[in-house]
CSV table of C-alpha atoms in Angstrom, one decimal:
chain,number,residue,atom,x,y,z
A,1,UNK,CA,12.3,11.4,12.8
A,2,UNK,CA,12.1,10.2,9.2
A,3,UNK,CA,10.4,6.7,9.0
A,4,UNK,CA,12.9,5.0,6.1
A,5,UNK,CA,11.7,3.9,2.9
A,6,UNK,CA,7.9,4.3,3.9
A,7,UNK,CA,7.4,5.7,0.2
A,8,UNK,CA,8.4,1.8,-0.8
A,9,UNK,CA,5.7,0.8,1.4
A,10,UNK,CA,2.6,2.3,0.1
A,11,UNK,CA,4.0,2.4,-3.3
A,12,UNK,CA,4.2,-1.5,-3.5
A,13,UNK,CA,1.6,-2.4,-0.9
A,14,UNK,CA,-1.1,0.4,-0.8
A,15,UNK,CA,-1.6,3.4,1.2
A,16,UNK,CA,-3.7,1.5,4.0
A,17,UNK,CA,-1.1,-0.7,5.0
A,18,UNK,CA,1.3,2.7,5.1
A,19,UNK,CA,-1.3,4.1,7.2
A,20,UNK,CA,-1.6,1.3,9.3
A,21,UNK,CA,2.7,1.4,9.6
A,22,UNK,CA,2.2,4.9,10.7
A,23,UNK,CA,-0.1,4.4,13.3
A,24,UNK,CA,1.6,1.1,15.0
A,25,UNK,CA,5.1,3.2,14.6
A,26,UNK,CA,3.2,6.0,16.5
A,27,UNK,CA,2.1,4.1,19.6
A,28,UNK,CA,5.6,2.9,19.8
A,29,UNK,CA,7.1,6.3,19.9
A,30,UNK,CA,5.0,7.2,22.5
A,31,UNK,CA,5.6,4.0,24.9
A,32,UNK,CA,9.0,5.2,24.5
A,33,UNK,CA,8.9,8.7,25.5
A,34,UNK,CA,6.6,8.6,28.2
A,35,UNK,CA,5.3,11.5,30.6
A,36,UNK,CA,8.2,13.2,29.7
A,37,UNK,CA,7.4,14.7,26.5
A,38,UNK,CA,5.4,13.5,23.7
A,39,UNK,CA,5.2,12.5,19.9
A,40,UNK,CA,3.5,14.5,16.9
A,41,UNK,CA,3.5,13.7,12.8
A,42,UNK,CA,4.5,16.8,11.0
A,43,UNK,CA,3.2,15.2,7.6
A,44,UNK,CA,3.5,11.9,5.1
A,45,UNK,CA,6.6,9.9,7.2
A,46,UNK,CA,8.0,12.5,9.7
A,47,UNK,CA,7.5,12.1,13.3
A,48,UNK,CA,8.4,14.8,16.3
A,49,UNK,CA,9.3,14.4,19.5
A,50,UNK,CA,9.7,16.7,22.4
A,51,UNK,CA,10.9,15.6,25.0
A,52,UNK,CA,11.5,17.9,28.3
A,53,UNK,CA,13.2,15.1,30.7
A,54,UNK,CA,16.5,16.0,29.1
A,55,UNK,CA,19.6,17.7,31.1
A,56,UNK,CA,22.4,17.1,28.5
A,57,UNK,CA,23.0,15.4,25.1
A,58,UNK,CA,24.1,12.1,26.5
A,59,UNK,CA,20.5,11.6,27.5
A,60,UNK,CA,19.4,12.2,24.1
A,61,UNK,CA,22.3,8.9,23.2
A,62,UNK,CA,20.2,7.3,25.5
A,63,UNK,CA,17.3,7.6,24.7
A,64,UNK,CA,18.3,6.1,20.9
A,65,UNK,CA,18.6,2.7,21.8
A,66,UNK,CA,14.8,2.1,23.3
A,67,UNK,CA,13.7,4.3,20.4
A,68,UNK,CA,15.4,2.2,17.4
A,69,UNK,CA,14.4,-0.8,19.1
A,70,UNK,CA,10.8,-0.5,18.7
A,71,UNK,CA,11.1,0.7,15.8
A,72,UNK,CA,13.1,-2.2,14.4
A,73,UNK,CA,10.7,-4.6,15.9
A,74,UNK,CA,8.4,-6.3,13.0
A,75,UNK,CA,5.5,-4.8,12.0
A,76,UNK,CA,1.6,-6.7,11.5
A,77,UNK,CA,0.0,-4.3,9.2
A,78,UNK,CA,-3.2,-5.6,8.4
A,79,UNK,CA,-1.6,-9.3,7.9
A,80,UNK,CA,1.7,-8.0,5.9
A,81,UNK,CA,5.0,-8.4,7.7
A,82,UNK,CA,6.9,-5.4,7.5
A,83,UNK,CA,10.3,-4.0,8.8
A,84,UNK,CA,11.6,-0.8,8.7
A,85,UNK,CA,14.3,2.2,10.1
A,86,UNK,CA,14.2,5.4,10.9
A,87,UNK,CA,16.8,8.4,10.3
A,88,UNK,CA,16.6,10.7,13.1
A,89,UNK,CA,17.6,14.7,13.6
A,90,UNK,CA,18.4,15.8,17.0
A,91,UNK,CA,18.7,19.2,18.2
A,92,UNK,CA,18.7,20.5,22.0
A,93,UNK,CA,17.3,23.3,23.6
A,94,UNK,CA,18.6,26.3,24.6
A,95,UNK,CA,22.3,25.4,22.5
A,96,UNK,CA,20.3,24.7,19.7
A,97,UNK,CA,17.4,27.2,19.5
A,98,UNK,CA,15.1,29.1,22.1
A,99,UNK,CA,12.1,28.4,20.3
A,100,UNK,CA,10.1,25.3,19.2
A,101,UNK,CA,10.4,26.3,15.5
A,102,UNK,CA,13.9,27.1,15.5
A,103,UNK,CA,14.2,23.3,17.2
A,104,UNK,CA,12.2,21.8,15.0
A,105,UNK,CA,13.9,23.1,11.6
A,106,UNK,CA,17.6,22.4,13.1
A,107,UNK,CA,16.4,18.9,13.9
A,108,UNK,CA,14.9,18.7,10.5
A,109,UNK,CA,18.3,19.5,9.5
A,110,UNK,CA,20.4,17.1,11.6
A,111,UNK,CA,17.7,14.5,10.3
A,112,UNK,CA,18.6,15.0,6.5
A,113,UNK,CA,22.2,15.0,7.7
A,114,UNK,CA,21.2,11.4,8.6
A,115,UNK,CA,19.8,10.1,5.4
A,116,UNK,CA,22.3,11.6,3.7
A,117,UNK,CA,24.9,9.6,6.1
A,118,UNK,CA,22.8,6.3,4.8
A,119,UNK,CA,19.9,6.2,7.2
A,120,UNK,CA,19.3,4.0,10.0
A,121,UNK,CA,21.0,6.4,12.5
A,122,UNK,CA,20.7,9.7,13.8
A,123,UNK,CA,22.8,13.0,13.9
A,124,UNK,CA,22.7,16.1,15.9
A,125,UNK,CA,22.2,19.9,15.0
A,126,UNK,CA,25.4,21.5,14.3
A,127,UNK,CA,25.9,24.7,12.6
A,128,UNK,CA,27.5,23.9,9.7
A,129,UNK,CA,24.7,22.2,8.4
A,130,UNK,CA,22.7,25.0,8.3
A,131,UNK,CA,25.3,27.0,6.6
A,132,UNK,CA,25.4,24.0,3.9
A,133,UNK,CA,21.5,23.7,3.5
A,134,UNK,CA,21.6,27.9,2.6
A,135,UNK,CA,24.2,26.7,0.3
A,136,UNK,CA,22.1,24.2,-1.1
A,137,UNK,CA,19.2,26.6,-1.7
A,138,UNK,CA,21.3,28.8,-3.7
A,139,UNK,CA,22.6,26.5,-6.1
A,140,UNK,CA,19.0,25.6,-6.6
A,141,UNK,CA,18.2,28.6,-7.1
A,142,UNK,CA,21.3,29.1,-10.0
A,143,UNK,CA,20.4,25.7,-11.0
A,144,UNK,CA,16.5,26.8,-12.4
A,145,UNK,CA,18.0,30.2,-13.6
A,146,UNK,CA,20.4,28.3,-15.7
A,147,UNK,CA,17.7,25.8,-16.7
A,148,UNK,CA,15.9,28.8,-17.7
A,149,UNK,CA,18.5,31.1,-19.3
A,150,UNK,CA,21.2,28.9,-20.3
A,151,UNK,CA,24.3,27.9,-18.1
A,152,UNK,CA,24.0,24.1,-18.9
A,153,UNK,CA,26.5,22.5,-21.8
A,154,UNK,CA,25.8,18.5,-23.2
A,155,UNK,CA,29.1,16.6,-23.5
A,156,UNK,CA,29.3,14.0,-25.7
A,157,UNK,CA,31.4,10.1,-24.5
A,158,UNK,CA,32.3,8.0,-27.0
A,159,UNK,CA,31.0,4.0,-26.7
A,160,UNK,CA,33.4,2.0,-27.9
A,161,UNK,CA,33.2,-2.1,-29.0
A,162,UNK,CA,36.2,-3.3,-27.0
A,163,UNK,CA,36.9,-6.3,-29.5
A,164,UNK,CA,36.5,-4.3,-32.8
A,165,UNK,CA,38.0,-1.0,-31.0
A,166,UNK,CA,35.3,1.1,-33.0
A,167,UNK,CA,32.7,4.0,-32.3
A,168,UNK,CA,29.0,2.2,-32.0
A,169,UNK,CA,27.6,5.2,-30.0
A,170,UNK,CA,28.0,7.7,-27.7
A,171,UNK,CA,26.4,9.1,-24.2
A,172,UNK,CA,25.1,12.4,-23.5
A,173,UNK,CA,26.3,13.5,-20.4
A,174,UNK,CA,24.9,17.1,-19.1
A,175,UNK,CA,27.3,19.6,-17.6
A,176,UNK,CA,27.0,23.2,-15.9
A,177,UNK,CA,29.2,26.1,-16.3
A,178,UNK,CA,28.6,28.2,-13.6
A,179,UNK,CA,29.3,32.1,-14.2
A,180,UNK,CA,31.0,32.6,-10.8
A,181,UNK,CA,32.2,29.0,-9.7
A,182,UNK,CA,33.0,27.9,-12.9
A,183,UNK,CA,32.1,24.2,-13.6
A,184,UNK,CA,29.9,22.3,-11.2
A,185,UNK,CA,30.5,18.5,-10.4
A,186,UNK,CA,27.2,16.4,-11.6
A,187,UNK,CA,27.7,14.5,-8.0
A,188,UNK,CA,26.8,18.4,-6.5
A,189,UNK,CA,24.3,19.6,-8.5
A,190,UNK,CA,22.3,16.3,-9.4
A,191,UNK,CA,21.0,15.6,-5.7
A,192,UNK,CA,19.9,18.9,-5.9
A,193,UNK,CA,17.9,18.3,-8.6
A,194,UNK,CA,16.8,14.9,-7.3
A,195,UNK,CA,15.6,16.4,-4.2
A,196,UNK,CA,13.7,19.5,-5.6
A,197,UNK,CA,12.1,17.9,-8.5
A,198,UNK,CA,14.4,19.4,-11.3
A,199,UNK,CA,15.6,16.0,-12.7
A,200,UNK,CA,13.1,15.0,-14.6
A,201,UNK,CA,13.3,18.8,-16.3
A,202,UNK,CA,16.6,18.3,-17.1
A,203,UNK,CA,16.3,14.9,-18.3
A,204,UNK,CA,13.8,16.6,-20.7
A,205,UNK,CA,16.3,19.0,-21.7
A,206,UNK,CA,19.0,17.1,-22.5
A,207,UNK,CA,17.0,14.8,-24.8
A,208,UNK,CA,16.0,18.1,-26.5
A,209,UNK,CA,19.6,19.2,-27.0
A,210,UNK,CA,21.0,15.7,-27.9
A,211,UNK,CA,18.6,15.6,-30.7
């Protein structure tokens, strides 16, 4: 479980009211679950929960709707209203994995799958998304080799003045020519870099090559 946009909250309102969200959002969980499992942070915004009270995935369905309403309840954090979501990645034992780490990575999974869906909901494990996040790991990894060692290309758009129909400028737009998939959509391989840190490298070179 992915607490949405919590980065929002300590970036505009300090990191003791985040700490404060954390904790209230917490004891939540927890009345929700019960003696049937219980809750854990795995780091910054992400919560765990196991629960062992469940005999097939329509209880998991179930078990969503007390779960999203406390956590879309309003929050007092030390005298600041705050609201918030949560994007949640579900996977179930033994279908899903026979081991706790195996669980917890396809959940972590599902739970991207979530965000990625537009947050506020929650998705369960299914194979294919494991077979797309090892997809996603190797065009990283081709995406820093060809930061490295060349592979990316600037293309150049015209900006043109409507009324006078004349050049005033133009926009550098960064392309990558793959050497075994050929050219790679930005919409593919900027995420990517979003996500791992890369953009701002990028940005960097592109400003180098434009000038």
């Amino acid at each position: 479980l992915d607490v949405d946009h919590f980065k929002d909250v300590n970036d505009t309102l300090g990191h003791a009211i985040g700490d404060e969200l954390l904790k209230i959002v917490a004891t939540r969980l927890r009345s929700c679950v019960g003696n049937a499992g219980f809750v854990a942070r795995l780091g910054g915004d992400e919560f765990a929960i196991v629960h062992t009270g469940i005999a097939r995935r329509s209880d998991v369905t179930h078990l969503m709707v007390p779960l999203y309403e406390a956590i879309r309840q309003p929050y007092d954090c030390l005298g600041h209203q705050i609201t918030t979501d949560a994007s949640i990645g579900i996977a179930v034992a033994p279908d899903d994995g026979s081991d706790l780490d195996e669980l917890l990575r396809h959940a972590d999974l599902a739970m991207y799958s979530a965000k990625a869906a537009g947050r506020r909901t929650f998705r369960f494990f299914e194979p294919a998304m494991d077979e797309d996040a090892r997809g996603r790991r190797a065009l990283e990894q081709d995406l820093r080799k060809a930061l490295a060692e060349g592979g990316l290309e600037v293309h150049y758009q015209p900006v043109i003045d409507i009324a006078s129909n004349e050049i005033t400028g133009c926009e550098a737009l960064l392309r990558w020519r793959h050497p075994v998939r050929g050219m790679i959509s930005p919409a593919e391989f900027i995420p990517i870099a979003e996500e791992t840190g890369l953009i701002t490298e990028l940005g960097e070179w592109v400003l180098r090559e434009a000038c």
